[in-house]
PDB file of C-alpha atoms and ligand atoms in Angstrom:
ATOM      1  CA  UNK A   1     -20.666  15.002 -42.955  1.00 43.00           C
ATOM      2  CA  UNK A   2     -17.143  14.841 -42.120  1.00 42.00           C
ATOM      3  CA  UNK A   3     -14.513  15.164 -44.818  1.00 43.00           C
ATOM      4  CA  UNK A   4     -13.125  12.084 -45.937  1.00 43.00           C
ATOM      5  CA  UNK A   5      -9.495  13.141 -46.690  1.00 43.00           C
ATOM      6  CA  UNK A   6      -9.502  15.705 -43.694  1.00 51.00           C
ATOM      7  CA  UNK A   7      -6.769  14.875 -41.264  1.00 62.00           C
ATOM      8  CA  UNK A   8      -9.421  15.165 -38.324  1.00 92.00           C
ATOM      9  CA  UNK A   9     -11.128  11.853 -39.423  1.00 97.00           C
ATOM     10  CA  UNK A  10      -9.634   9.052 -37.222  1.00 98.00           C
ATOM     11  CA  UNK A  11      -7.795   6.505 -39.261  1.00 98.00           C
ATOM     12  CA  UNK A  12      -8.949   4.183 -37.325  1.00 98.00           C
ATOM     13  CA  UNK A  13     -12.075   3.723 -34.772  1.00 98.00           C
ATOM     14  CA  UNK A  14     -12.718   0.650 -32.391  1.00 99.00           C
ATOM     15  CA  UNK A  15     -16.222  -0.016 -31.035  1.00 99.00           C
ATOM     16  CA  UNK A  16     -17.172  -1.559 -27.744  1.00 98.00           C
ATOM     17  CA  UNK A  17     -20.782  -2.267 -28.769  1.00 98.00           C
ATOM     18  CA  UNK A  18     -23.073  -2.828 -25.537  1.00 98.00           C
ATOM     19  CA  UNK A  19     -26.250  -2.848 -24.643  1.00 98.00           C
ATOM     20  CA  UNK A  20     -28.166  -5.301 -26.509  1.00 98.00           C
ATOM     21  CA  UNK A  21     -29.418  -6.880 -23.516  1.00 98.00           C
ATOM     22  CA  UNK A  22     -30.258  -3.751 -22.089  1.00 98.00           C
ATOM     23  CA  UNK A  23     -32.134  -3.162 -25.075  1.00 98.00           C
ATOM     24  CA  UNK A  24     -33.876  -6.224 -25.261  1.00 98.00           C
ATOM     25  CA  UNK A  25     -34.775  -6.135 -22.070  1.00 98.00           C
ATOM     26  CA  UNK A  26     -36.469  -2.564 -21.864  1.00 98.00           C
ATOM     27  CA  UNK A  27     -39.174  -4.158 -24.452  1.00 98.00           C
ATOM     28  CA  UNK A  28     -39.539  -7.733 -22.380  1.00 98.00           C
ATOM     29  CA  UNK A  29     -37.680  -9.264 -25.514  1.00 98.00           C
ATOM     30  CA  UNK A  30     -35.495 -12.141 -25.043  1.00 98.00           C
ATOM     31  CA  UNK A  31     -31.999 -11.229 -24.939  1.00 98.00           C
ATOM     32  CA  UNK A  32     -31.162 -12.867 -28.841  1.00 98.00           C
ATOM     33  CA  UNK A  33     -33.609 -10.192 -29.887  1.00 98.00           C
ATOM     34  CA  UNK A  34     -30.891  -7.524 -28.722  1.00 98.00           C
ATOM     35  CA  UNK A  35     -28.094  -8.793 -30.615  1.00 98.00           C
ATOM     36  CA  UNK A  36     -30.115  -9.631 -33.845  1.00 98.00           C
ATOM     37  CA  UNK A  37     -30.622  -5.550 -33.765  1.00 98.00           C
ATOM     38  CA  UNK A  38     -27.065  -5.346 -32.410  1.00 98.00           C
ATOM     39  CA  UNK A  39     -26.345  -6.890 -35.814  1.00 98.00           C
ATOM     40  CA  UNK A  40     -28.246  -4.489 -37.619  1.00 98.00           C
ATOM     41  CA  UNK A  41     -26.047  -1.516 -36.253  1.00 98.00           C
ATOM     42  CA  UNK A  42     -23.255  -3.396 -37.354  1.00 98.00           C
ATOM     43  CA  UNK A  43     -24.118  -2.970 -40.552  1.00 97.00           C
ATOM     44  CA  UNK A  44     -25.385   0.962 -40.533  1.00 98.00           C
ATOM     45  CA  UNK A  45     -21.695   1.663 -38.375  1.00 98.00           C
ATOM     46  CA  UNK A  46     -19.389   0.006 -41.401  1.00 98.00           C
ATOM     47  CA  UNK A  47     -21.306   1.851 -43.830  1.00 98.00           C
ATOM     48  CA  UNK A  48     -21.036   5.192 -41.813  1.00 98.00           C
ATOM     49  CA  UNK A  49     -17.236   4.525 -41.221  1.00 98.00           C
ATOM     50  CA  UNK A  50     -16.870   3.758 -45.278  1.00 98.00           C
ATOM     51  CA  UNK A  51     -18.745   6.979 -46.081  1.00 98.00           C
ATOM     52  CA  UNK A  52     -16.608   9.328 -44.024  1.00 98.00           C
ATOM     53  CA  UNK A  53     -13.530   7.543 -45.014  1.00 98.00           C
ATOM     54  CA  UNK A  54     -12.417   5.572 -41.500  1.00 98.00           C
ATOM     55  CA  UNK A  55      -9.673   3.428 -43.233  1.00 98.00           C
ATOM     56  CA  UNK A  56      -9.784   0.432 -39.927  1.00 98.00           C
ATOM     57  CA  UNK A  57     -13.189   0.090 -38.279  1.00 99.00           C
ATOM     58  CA  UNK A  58     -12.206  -2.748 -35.116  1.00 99.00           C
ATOM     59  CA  UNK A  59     -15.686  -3.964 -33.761  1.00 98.00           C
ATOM     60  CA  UNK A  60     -15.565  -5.667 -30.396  1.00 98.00           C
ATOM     61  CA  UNK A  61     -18.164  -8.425 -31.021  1.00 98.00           C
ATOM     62  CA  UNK A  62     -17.339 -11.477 -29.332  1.00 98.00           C
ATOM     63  CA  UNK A  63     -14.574 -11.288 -25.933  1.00 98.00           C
ATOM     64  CA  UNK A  64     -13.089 -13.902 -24.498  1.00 97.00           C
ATOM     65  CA  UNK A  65     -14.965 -13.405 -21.228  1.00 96.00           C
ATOM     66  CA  UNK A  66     -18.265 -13.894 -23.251  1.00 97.00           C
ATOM     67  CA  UNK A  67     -17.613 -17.754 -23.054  1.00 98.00           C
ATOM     68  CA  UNK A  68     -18.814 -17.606 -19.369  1.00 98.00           C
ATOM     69  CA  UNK A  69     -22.432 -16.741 -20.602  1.00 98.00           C
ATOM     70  CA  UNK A  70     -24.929 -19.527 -20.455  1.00 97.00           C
ATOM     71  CA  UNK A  71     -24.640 -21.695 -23.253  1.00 98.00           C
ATOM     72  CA  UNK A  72     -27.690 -21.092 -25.232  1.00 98.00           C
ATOM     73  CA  UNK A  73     -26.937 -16.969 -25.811  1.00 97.00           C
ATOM     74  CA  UNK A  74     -22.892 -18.151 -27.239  1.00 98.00           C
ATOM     75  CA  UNK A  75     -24.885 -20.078 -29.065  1.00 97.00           C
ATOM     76  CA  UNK A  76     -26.946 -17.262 -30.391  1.00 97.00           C
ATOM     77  CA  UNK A  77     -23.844 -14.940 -30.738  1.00 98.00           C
ATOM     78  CA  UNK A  78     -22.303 -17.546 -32.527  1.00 97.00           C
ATOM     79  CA  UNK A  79     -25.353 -18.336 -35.039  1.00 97.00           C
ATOM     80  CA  UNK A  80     -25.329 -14.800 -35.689  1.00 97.00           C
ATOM     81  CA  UNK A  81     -21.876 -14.545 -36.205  1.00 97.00           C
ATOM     82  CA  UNK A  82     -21.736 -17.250 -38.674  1.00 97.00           C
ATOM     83  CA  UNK A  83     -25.449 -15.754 -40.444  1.00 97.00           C
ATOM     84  CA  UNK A  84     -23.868 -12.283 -40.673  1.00 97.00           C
ATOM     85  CA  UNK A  85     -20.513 -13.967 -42.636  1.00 96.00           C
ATOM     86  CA  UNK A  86     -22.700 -15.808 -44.849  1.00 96.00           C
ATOM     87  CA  UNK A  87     -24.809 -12.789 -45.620  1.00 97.00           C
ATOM     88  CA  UNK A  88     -22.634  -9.603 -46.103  1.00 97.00           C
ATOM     89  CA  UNK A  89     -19.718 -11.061 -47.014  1.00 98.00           C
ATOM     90  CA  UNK A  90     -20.105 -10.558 -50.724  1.00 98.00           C
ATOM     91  CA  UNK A  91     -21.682  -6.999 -50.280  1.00 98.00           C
ATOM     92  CA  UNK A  92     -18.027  -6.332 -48.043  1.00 98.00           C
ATOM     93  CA  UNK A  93     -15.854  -7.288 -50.559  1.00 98.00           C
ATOM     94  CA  UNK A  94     -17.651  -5.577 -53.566  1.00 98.00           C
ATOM     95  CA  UNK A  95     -17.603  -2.399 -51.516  1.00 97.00           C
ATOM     96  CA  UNK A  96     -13.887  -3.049 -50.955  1.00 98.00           C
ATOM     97  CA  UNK A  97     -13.499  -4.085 -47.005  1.00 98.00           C
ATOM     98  CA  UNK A  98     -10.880  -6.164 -46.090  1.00 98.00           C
ATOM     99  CA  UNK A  99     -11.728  -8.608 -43.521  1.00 98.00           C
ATOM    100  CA  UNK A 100      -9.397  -9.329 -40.462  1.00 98.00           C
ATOM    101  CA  UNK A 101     -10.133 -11.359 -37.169  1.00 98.00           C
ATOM    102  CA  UNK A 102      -8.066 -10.924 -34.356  1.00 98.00           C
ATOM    103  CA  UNK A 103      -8.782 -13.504 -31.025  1.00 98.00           C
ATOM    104  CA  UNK A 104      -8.926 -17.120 -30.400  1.00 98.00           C
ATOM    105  CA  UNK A 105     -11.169 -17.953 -33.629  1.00 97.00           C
ATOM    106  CA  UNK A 106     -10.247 -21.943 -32.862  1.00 97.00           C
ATOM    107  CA  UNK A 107     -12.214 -21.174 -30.275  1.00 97.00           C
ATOM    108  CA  UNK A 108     -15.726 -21.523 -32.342  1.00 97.00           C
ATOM    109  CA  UNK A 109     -14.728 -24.743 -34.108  1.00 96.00           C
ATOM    110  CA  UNK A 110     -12.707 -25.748 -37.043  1.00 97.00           C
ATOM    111  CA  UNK A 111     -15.550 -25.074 -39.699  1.00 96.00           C
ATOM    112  CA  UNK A 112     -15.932 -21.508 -38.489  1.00 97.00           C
ATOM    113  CA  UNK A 113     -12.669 -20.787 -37.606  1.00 98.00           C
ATOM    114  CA  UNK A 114     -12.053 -21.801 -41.635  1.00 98.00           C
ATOM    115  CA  UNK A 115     -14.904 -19.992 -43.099  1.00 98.00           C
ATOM    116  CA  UNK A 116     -13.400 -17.161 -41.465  1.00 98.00           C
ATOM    117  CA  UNK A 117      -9.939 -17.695 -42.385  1.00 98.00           C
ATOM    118  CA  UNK A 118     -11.519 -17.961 -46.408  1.00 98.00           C
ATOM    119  CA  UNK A 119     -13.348 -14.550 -46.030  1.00 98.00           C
ATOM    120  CA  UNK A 120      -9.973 -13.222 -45.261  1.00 98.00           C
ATOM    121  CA  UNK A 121      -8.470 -14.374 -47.725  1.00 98.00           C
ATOM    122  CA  UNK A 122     -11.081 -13.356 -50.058  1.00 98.00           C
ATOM    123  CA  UNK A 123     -11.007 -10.023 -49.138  1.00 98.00           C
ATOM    124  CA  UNK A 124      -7.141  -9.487 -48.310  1.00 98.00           C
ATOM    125  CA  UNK A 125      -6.526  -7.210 -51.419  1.00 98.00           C
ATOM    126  CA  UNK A 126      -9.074  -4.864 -50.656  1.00 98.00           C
ATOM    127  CA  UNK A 127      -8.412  -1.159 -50.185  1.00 98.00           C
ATOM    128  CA  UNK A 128     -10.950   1.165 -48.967  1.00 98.00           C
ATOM    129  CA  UNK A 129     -11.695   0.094 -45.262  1.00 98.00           C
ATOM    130  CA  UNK A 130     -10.195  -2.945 -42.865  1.00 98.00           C
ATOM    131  CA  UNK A 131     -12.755  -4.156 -40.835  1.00 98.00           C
ATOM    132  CA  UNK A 132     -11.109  -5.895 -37.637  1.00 98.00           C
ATOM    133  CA  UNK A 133     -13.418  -8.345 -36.018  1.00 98.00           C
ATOM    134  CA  UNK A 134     -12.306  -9.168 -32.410  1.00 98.00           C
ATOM    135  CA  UNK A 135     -13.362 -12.865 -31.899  1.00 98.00           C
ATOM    136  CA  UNK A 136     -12.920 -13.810 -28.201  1.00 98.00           C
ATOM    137  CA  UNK A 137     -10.641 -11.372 -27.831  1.00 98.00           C
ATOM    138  CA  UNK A 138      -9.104 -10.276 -24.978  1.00 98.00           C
ATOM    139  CA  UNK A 139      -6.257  -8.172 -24.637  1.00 98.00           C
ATOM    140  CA  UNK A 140      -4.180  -9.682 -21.785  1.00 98.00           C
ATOM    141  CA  UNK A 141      -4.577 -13.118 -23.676  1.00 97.00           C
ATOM    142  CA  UNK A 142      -3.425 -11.145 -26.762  1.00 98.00           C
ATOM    143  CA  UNK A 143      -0.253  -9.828 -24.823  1.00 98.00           C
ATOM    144  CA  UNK A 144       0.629 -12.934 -23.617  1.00 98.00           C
ATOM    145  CA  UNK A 145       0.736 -14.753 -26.706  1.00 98.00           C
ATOM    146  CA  UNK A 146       2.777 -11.792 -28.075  1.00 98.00           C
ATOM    147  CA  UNK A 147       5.131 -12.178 -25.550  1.00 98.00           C
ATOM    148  CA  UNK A 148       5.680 -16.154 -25.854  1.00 98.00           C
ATOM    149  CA  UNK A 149       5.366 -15.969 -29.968  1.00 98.00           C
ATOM    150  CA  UNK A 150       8.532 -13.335 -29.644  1.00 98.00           C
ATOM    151  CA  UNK A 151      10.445 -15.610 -27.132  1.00 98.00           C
ATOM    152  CA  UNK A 152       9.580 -18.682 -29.826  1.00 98.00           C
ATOM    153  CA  UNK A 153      10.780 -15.970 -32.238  1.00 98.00           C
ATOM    154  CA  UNK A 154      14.361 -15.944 -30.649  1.00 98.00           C
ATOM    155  CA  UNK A 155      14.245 -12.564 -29.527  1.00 97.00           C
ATOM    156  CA  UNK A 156      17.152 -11.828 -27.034  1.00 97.00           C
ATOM    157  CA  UNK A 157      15.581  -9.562 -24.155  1.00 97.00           C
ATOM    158  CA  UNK A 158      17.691  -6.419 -24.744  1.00 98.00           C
ATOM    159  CA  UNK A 159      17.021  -6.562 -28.632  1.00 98.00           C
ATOM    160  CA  UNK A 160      12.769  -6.366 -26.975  1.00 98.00           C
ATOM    161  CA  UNK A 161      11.521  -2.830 -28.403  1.00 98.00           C
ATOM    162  CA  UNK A 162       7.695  -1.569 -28.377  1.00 97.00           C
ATOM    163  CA  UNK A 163       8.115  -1.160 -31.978  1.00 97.00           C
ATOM    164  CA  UNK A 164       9.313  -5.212 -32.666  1.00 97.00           C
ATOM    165  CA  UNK A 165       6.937  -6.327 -30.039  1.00 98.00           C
ATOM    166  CA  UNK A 166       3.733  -5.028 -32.114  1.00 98.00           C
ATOM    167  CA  UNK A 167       4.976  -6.977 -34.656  1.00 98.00           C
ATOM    168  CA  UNK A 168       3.858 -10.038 -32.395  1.00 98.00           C
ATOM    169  CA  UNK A 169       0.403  -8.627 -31.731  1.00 98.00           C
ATOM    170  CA  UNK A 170      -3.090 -10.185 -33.259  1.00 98.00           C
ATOM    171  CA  UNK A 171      -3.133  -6.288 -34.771  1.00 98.00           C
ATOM    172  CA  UNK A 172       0.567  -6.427 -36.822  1.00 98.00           C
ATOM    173  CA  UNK A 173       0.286  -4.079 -39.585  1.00 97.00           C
ATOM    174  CA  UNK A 174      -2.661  -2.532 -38.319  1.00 98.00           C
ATOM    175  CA  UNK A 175      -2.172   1.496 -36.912  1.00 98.00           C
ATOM    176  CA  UNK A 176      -3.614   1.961 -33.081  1.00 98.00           C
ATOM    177  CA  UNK A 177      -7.224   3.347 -32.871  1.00 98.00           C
ATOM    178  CA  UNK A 178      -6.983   6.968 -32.489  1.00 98.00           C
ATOM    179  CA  UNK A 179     -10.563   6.761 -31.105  1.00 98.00           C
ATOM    180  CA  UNK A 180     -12.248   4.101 -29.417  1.00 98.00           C
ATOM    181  CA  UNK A 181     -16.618   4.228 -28.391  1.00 98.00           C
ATOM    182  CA  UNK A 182     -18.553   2.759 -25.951  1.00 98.00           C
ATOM    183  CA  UNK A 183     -21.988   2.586 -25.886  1.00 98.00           C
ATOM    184  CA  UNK A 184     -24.505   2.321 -23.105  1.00 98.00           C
ATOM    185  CA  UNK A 185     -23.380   4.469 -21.021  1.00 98.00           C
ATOM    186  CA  UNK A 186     -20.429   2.156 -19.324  1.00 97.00           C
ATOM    187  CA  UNK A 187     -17.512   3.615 -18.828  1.00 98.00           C
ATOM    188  CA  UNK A 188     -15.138   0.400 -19.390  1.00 96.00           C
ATOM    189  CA  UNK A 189     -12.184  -0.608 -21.205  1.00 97.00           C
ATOM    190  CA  UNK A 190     -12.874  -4.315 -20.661  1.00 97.00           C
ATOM    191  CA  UNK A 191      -9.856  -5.544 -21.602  1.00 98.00           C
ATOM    192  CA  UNK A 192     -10.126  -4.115 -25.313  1.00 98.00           C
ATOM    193  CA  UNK A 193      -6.798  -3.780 -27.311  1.00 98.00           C
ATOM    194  CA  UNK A 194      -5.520  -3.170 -23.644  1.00 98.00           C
ATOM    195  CA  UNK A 195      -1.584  -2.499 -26.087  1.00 98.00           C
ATOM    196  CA  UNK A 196      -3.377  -0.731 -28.634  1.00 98.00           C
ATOM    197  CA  UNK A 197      -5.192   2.007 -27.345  1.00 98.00           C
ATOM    198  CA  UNK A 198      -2.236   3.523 -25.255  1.00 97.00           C
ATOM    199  CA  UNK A 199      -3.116   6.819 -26.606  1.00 95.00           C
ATOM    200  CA  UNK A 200      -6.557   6.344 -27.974  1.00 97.00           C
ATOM    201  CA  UNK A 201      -9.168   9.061 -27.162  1.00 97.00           C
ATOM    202  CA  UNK A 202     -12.888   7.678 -26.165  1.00 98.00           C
ATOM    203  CA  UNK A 203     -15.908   8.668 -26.408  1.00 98.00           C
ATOM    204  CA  UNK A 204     -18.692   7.016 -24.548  1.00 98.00           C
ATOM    205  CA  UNK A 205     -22.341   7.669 -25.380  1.00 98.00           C
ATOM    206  CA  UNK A 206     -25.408   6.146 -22.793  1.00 98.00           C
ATOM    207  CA  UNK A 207     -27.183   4.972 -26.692  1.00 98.00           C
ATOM    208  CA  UNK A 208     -27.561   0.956 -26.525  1.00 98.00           C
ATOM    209  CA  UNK A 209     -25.899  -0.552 -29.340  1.00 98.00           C
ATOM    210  CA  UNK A 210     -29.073  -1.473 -31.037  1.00 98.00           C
ATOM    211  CA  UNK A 211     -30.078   2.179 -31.126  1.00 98.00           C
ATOM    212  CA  UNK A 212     -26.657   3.159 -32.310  1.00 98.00           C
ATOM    213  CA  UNK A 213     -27.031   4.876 -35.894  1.00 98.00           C
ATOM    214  CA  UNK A 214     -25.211   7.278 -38.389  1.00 98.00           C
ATOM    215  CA  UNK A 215     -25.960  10.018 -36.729  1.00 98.00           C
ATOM    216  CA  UNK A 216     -24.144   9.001 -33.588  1.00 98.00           C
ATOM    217  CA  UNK A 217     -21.318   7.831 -35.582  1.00 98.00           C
ATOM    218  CA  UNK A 218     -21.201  11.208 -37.061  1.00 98.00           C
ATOM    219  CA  UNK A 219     -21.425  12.813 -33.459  1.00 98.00           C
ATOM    220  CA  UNK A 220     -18.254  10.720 -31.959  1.00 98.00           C
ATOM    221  CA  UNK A 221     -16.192  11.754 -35.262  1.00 98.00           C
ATOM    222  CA  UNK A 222     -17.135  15.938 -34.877  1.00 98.00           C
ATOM    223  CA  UNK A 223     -16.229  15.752 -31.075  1.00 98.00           C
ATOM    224  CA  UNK A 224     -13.042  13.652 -31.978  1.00 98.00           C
ATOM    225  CA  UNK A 225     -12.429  16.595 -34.627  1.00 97.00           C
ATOM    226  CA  UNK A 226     -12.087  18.864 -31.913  1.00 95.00           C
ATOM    227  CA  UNK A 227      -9.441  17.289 -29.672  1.00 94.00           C
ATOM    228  CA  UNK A 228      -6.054  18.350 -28.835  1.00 89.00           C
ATOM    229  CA  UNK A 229      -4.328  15.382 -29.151  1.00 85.00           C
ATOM    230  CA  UNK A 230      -0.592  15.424 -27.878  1.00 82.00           C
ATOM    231  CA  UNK A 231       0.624  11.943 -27.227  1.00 85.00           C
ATOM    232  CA  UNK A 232       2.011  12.521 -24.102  1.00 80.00           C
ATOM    233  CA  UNK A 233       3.978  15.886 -25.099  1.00 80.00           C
ATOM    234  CA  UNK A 234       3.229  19.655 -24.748  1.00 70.00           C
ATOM    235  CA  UNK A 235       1.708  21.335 -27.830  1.00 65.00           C
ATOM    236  CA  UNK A 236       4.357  22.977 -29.643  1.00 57.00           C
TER     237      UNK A 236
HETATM  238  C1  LIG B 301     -22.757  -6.466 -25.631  1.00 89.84           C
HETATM  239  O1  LIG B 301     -24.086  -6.390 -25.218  1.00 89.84           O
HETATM  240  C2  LIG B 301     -22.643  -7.092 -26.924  1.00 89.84           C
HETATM  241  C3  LIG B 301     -22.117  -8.332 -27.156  1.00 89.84           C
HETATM  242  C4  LIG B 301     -21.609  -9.191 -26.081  1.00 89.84           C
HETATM  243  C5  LIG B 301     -22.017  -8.914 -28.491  1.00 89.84           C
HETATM  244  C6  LIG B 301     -21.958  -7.987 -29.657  1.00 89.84           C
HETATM  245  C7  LIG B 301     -22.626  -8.679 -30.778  1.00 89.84           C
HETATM  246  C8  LIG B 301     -23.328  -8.091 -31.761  1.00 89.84           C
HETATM  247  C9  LIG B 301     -23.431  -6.641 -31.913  1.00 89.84           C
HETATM  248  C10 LIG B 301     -24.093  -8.883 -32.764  1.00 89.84           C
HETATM  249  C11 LIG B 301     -23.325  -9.801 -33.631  1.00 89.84           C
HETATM  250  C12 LIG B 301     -22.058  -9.249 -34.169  1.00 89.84           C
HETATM  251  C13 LIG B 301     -21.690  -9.297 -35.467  1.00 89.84           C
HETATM  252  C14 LIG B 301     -20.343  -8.831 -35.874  1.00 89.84           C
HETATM  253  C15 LIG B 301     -22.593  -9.781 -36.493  1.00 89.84           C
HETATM  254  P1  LIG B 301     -24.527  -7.116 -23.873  1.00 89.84           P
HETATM  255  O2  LIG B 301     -25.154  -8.406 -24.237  1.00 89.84           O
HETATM  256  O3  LIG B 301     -23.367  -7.216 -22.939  1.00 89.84           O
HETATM  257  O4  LIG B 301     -25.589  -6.101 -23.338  1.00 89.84           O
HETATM  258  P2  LIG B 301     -25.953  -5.774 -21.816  1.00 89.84           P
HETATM  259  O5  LIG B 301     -24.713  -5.214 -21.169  1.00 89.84           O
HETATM  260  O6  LIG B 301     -27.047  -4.760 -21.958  1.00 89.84           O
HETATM  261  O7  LIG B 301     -26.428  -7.063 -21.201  1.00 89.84           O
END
């Protein structure tokens, strides 16, 4: 297991999880069957990224392109959603995760937009790992409201920096991922944290997100370990 206050462990790790149709699929299961497992994962991945000491784990569970699926499967991804709240919410904050949602929450409705909003705040003092939800999310949309929340703001065009612009993002406050996964073999960014992960590295694995376990956790963190990582410069 990696070392938890060793430098090579990524402060922070964002997930594209995919595949659960895939997966469902492969055993003639209906396509809710996928993301009820996808939901499982969910669970092993934040305790994996708590046990090596990942201090922001950004999961990619809901985008805002995901509205355009029939209506019955939002409706599943939104039942889950609201099941998986209700259920590890308490277990989340006793471990110490603080919640944060980034995306058009209004989006689901006022009641879940507010239960949301309350886990939050529940959870806001909490130390040991942020857990970054991105509720149809998409990172253009994000941009865009950055860009007319800082114009609201007052912000005269030559005062504009990249540094005072984050500031504007869903993801103030919050470091950039220094690695980002994919599962299921695509090889996407799909408009995930499109600011964010400027300098990212990512690791893509062909496991479906319902298969997606500790172990591959582990694997993405050891090959992360062993990147040069130079931010656009030459290595000194
Ligand atoms: C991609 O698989 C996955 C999603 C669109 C949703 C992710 C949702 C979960 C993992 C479950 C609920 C989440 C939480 C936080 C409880 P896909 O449906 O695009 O798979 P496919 O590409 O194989 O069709």
């Amino acid at each position: 297991m990696a070392d938890a206050a060793s430098h090579s462990v990524p402060l922070h790790v964002a997930i594209i999880m995919d595949g659960n149709g895939r997966w469902a699929a492969a055993r003639g299961l209906p396509r809710v069957a996928g993301h009820r497992e996808g939901a499982k994962a969910v669970r092993r991945v934040i305790e994996a990224a708590v046990n090596h000491g990942v201090r922001y784990l950004t999961l990619f569970a809901f985008s805002s392109e995901n509205w355009q699926r029939p209506a019955g499967e939002v409706q599943d991804l939104t039942f889950l959603l609201k099941h998986y709240l209700r259920s590890e919410l308490d277990e989340l904050h006793a471990e110490g995760v603080r919640l944060k949602v980034i995306g058009e929450r209004e989006r689901f409705g006022a009641a879940l937009a507010q239960e949301l909003e309350e886990a939050e705040r529940k959870t806001a003092n909490n130390k040991r790992m942020t857990l970054v939800l991105a509720l149809s999310y998409g990172g253009r949309a994000e941009i865009v409201t950055a860009a007319r929340r800082a114009i609201e703001a007052g912000i005269k065009p030559e005062d504009l920096t990249e540094q005072n612009f984050a500031h504007f993002l869903f993801t103030a406050g919050i470091p950039d991922p220094d690695l980002v996964i994919r599962t299921s073999g695509e090889q996407r960014v799909s408009n995930f944290l499109l600011w964010q992960l400027a300098y990212a590295e990512i690791w893509f694995t062909k496991v479906l997100w319902p298969d997606f376990c500790a172990g591959d956790f582990a694997n993405a963190l050891e090959d992360y370990a062993g990147r040069e990582r130079r931010f656009g410069a030459r290595p000194v």
